[in-house]
JSON list of C-alpha atoms in Angstrom, two decimals:
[
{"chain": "A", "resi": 1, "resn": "UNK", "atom": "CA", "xyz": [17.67, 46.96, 32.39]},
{"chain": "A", "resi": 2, "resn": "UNK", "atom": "CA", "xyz": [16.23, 44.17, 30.01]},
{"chain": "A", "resi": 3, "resn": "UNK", "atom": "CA", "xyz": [12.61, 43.79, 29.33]},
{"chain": "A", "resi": 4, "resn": "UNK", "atom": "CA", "xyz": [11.48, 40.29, 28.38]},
{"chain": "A", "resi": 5, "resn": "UNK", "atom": "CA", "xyz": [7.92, 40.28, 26.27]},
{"chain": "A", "resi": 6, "resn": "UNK", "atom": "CA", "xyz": [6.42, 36.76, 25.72]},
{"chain": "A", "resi": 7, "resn": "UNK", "atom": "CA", "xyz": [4.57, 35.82, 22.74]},
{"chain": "A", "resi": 8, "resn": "UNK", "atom": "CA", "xyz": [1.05, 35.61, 22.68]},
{"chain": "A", "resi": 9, "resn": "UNK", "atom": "CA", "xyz": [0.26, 32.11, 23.01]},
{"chain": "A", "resi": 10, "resn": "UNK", "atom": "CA", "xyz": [-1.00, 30.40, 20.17]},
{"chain": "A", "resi": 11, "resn": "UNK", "atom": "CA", "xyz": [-4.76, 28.55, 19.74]},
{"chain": "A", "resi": 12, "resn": "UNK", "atom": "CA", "xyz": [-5.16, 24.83, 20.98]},
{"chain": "A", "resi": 13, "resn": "UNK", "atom": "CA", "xyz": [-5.37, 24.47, 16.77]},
{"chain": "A", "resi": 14, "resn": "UNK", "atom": "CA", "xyz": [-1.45, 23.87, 16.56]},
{"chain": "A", "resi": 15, "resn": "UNK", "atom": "CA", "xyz": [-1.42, 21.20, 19.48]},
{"chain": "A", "resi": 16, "resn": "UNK", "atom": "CA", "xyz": [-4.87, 19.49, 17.54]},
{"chain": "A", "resi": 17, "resn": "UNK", "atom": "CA", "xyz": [-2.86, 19.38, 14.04]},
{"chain": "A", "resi": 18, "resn": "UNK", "atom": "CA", "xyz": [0.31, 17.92, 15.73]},
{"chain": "A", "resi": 19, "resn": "UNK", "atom": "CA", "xyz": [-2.14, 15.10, 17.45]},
{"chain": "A", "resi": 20, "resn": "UNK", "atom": "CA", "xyz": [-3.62, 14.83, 13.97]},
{"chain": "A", "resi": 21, "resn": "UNK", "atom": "CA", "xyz": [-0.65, 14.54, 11.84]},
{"chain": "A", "resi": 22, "resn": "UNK", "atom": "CA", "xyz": [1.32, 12.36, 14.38]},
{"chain": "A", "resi": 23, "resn": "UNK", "atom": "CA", "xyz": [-2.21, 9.74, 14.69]},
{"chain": "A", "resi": 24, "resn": "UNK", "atom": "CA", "xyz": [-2.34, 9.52, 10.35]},
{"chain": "A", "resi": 25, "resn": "UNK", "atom": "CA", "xyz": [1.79, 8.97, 10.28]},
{"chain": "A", "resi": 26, "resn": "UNK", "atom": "CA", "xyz": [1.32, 5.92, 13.15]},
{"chain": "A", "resi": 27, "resn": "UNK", "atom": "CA", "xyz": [-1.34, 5.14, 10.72]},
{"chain": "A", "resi": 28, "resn": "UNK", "atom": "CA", "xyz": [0.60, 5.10, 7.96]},
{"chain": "A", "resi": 29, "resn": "UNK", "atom": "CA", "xyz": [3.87, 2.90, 9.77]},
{"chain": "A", "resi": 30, "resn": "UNK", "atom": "CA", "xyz": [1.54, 0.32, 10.97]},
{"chain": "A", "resi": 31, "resn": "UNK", "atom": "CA", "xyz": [0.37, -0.07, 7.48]},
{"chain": "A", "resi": 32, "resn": "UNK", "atom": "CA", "xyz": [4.11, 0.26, 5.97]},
{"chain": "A", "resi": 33, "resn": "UNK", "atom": "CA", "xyz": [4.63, -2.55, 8.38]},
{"chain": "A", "resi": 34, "resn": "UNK", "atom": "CA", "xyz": [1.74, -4.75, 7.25]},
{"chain": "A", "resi": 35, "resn": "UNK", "atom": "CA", "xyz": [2.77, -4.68, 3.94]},
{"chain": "A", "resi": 36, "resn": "UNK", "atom": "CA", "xyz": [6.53, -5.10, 4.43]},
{"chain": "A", "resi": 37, "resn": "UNK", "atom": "CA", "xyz": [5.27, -8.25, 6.79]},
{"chain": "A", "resi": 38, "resn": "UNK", "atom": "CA", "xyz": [3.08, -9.53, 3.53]},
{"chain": "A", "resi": 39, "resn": "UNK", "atom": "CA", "xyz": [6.25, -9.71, 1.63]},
{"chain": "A", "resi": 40, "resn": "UNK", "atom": "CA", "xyz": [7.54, -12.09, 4.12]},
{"chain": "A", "resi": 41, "resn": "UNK", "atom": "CA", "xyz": [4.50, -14.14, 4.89]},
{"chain": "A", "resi": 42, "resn": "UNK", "atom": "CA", "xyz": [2.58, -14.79, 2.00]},
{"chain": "A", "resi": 43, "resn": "UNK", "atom": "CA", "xyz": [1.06, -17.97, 1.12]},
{"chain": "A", "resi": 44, "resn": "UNK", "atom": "CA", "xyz": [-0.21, -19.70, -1.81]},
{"chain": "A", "resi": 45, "resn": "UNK", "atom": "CA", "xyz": [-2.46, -22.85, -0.76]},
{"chain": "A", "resi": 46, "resn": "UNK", "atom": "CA", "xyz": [-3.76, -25.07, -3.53]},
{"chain": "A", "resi": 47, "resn": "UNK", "atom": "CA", "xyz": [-7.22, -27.11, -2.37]},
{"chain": "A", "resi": 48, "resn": "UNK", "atom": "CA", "xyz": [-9.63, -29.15, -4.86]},
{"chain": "A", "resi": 49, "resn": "UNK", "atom": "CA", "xyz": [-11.36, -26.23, -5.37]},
{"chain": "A", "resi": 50, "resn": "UNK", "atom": "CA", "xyz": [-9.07, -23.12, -5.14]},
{"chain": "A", "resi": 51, "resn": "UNK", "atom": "CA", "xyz": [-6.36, -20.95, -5.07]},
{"chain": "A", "resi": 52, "resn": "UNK", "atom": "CA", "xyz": [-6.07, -19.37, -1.73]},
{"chain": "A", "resi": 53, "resn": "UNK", "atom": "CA", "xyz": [-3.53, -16.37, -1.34]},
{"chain": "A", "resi": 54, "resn": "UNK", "atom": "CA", "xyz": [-2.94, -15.13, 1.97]},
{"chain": "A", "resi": 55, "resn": "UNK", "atom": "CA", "xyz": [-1.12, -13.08, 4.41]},
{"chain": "A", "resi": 56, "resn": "UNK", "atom": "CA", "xyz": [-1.12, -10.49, 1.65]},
{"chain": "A", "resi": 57, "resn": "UNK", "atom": "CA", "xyz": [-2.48, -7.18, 1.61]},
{"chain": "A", "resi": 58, "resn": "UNK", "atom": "CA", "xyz": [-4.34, -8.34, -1.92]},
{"chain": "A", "resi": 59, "resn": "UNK", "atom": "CA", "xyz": [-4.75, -11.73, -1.12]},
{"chain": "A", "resi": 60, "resn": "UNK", "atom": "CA", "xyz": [-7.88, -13.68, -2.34]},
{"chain": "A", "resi": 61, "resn": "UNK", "atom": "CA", "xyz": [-9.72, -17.17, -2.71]},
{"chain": "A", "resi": 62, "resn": "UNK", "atom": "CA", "xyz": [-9.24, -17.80, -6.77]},
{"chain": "A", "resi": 63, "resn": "UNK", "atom": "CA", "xyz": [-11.70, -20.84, -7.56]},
{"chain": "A", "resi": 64, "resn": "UNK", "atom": "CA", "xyz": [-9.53, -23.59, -9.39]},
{"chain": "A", "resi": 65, "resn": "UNK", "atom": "CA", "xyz": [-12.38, -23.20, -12.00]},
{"chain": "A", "resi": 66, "resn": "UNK", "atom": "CA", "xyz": [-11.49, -19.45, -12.98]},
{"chain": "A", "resi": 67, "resn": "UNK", "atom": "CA", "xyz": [-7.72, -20.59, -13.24]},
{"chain": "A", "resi": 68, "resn": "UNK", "atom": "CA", "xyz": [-6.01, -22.24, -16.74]},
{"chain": "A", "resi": 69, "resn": "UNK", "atom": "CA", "xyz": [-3.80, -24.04, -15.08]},
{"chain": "A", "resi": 70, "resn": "UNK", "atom": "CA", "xyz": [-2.56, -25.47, -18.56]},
{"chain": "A", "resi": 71, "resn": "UNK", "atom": "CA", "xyz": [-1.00, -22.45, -19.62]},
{"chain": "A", "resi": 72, "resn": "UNK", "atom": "CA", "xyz": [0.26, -21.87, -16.41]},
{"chain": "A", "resi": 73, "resn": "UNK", "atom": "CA", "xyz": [3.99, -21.67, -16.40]},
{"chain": "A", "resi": 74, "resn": "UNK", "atom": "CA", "xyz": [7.46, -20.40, -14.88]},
{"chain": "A", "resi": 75, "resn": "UNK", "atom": "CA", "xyz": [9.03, -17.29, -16.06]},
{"chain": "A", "resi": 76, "resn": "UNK", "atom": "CA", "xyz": [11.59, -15.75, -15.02]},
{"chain": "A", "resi": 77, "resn": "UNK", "atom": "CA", "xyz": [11.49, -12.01, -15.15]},
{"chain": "A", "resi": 78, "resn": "UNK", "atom": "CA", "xyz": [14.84, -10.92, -16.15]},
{"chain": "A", "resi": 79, "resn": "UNK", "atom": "CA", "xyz": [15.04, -12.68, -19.08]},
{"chain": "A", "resi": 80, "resn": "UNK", "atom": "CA", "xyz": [11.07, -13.10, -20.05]},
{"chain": "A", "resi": 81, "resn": "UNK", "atom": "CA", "xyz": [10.65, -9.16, -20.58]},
{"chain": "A", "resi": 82, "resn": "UNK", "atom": "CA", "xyz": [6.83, -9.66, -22.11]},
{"chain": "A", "resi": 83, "resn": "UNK", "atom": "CA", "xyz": [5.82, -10.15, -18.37]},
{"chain": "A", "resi": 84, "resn": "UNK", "atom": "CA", "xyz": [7.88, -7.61, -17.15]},
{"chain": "A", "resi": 85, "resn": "UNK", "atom": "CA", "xyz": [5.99, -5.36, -14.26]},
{"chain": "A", "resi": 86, "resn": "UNK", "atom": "CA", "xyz": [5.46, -1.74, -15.85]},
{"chain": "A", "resi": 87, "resn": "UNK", "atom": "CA", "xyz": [2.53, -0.08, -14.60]},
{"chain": "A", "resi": 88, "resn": "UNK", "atom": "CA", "xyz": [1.33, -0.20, -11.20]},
{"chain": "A", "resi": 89, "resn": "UNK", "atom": "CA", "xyz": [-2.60, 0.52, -11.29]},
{"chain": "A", "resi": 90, "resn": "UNK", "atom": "CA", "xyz": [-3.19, -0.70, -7.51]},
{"chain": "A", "resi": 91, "resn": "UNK", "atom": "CA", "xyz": [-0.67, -2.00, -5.42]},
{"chain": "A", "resi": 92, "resn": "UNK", "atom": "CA", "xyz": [2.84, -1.72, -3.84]},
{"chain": "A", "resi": 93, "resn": "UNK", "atom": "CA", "xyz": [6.03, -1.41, -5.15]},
{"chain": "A", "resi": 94, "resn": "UNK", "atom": "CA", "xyz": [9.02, -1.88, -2.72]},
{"chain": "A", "resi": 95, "resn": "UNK", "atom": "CA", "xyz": [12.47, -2.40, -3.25]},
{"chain": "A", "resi": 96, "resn": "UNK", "atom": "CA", "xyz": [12.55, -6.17, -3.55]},
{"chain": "A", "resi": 97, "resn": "UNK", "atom": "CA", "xyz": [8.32, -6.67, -3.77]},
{"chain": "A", "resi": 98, "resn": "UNK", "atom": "CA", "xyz": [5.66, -5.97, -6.03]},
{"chain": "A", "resi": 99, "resn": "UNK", "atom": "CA", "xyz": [1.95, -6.82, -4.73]},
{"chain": "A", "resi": 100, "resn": "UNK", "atom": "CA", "xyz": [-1.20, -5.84, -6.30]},
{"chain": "A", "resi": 101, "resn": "UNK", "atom": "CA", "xyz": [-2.52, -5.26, -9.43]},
{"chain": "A", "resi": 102, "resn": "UNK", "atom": "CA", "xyz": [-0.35, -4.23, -12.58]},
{"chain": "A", "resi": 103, "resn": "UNK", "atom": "CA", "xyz": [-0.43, -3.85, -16.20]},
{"chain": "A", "resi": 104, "resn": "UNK", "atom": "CA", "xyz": [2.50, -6.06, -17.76]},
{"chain": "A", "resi": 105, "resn": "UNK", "atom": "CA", "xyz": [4.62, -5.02, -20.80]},
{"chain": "A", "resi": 106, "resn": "UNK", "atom": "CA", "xyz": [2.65, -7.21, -23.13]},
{"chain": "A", "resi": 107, "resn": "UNK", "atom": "CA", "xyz": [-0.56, -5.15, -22.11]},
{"chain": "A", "resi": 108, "resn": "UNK", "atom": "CA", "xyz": [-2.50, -7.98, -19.42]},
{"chain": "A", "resi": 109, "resn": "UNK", "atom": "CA", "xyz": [-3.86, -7.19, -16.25]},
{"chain": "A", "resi": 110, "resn": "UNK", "atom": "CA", "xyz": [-1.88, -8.94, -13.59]},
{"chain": "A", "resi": 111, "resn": "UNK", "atom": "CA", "xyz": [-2.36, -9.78, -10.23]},
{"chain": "A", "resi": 112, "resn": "UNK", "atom": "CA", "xyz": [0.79, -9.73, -8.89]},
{"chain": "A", "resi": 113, "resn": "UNK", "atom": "CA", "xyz": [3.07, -11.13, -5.93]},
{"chain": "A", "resi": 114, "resn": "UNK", "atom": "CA", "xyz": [6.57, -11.16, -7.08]},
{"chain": "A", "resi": 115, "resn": "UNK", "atom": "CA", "xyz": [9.56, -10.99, -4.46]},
{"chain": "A", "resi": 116, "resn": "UNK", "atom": "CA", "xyz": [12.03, -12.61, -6.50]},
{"chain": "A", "resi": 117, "resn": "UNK", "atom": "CA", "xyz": [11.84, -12.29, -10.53]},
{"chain": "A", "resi": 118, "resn": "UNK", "atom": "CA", "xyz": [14.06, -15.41, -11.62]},
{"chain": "A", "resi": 119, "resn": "UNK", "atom": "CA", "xyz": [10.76, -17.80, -9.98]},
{"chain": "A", "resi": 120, "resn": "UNK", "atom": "CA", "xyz": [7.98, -16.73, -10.55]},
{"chain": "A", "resi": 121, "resn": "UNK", "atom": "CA", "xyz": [4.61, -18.95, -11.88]},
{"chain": "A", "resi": 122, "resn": "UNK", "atom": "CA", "xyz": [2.37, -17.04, -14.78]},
{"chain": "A", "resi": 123, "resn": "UNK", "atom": "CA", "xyz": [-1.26, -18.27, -14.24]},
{"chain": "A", "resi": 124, "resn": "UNK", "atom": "CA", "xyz": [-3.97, -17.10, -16.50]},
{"chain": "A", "resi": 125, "resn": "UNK", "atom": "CA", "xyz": [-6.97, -16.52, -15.30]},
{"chain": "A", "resi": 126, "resn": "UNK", "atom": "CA", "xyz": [-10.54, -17.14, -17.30]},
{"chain": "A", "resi": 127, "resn": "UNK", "atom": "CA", "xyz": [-11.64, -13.94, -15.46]},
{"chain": "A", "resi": 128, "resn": "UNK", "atom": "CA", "xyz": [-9.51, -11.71, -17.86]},
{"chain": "A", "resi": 129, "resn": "UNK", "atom": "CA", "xyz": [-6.06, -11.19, -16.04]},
{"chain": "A", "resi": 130, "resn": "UNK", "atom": "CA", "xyz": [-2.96, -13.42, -14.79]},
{"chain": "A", "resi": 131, "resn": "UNK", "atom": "CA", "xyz": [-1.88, -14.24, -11.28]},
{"chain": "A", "resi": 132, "resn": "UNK", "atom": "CA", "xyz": [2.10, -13.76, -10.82]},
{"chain": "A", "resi": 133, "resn": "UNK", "atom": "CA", "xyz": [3.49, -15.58, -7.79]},
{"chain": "A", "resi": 134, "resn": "UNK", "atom": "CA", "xyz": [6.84, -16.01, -6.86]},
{"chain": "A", "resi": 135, "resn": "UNK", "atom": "CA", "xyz": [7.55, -19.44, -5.45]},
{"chain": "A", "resi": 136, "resn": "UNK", "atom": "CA", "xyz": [10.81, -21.38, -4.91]},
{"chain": "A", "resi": 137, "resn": "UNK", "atom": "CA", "xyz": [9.46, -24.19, -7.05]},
{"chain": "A", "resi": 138, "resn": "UNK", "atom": "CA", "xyz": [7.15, -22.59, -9.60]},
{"chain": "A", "resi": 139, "resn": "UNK", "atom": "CA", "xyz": [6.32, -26.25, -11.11]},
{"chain": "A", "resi": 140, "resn": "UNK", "atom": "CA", "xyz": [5.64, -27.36, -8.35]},
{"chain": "A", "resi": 141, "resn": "UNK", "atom": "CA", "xyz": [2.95, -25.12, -7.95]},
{"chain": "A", "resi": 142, "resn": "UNK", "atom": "CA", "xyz": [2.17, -25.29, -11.64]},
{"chain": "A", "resi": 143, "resn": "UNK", "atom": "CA", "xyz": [1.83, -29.24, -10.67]},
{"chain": "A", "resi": 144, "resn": "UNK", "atom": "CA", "xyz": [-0.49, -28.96, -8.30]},
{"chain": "A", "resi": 145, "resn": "UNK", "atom": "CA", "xyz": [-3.06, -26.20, -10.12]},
{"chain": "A", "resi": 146, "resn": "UNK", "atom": "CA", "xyz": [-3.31, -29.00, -12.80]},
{"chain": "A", "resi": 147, "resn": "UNK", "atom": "CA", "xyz": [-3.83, -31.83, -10.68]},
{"chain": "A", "resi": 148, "resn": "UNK", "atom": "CA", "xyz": [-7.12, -30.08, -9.86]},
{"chain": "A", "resi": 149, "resn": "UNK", "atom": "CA", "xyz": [-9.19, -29.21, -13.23]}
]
């Protein structure tokens, strides 16, 4: 003869931290996904009075007045290694995508959106760190931030 004994059931505590944990990791996707999308979408607009970055997770509205654009230049990362990327302090760092703030090899603060390292545009800032966009034309960009003092 068998005997079958059931466990006790358990509190409604393990179905709350299963609601819990699976709420915080849809959380956590949809952001994934917003920031994989800003890596995609981002845009750098140029207007007489500023630099607009947006569709970025740490996009902004830099007035043209805070910006040098005469020391603004291209660089490209992999041969430039002063600008390289080496300390995140606030930001993401995917395979392919940097975004957010960083501390560069030659010590600045950067402000950085860089999907492709051979063009990207260095812009100083008055404001006491550099904007690093990558751009298919970086002089082009360059261009038009000094077209606008």
């Amino acid at each position: 003869m068998r005997q079958v004994f059931p466990i006790i059931p358990s509190s409604s505590g393990v179905i709350w931290f299963y609601c819990i944990f699976s709420f915080l990791m849809l959380g956590f996707i949809v952001f994934m996904g917003y920031v994989c999308l800003g890596a995609r979408r981002a845009r750098f607009e140029v207007s007489e009075s500023a630099l607009k970055i947006s569709g970025a997770l740490y996009g902004r509205t830099i007035p043209l007045s805070d910006i040098d654009g005469e020391l603004a230049k291209p660089v490209n990362l992999e041969v430039d290694t002063q600008y390289h990327l080496v300390a995140r302090t606030n930001g993401s760092g995917l395979p392919g995508y940097s975004e957010g703030w960083f501390r560069l090899k030659n010590g600045e603060k950067c402000l950085a959106f860089v999907s492709d390292k051979t063009h990207v545009l260095y812009v100083p800032t008055r404001k006491g760190y550099v904007v690093m966009m990558s751009v298919e034309h970086p002089e082009s960009l360059r261009d038009a931030l000094r077209q606008h003092p």
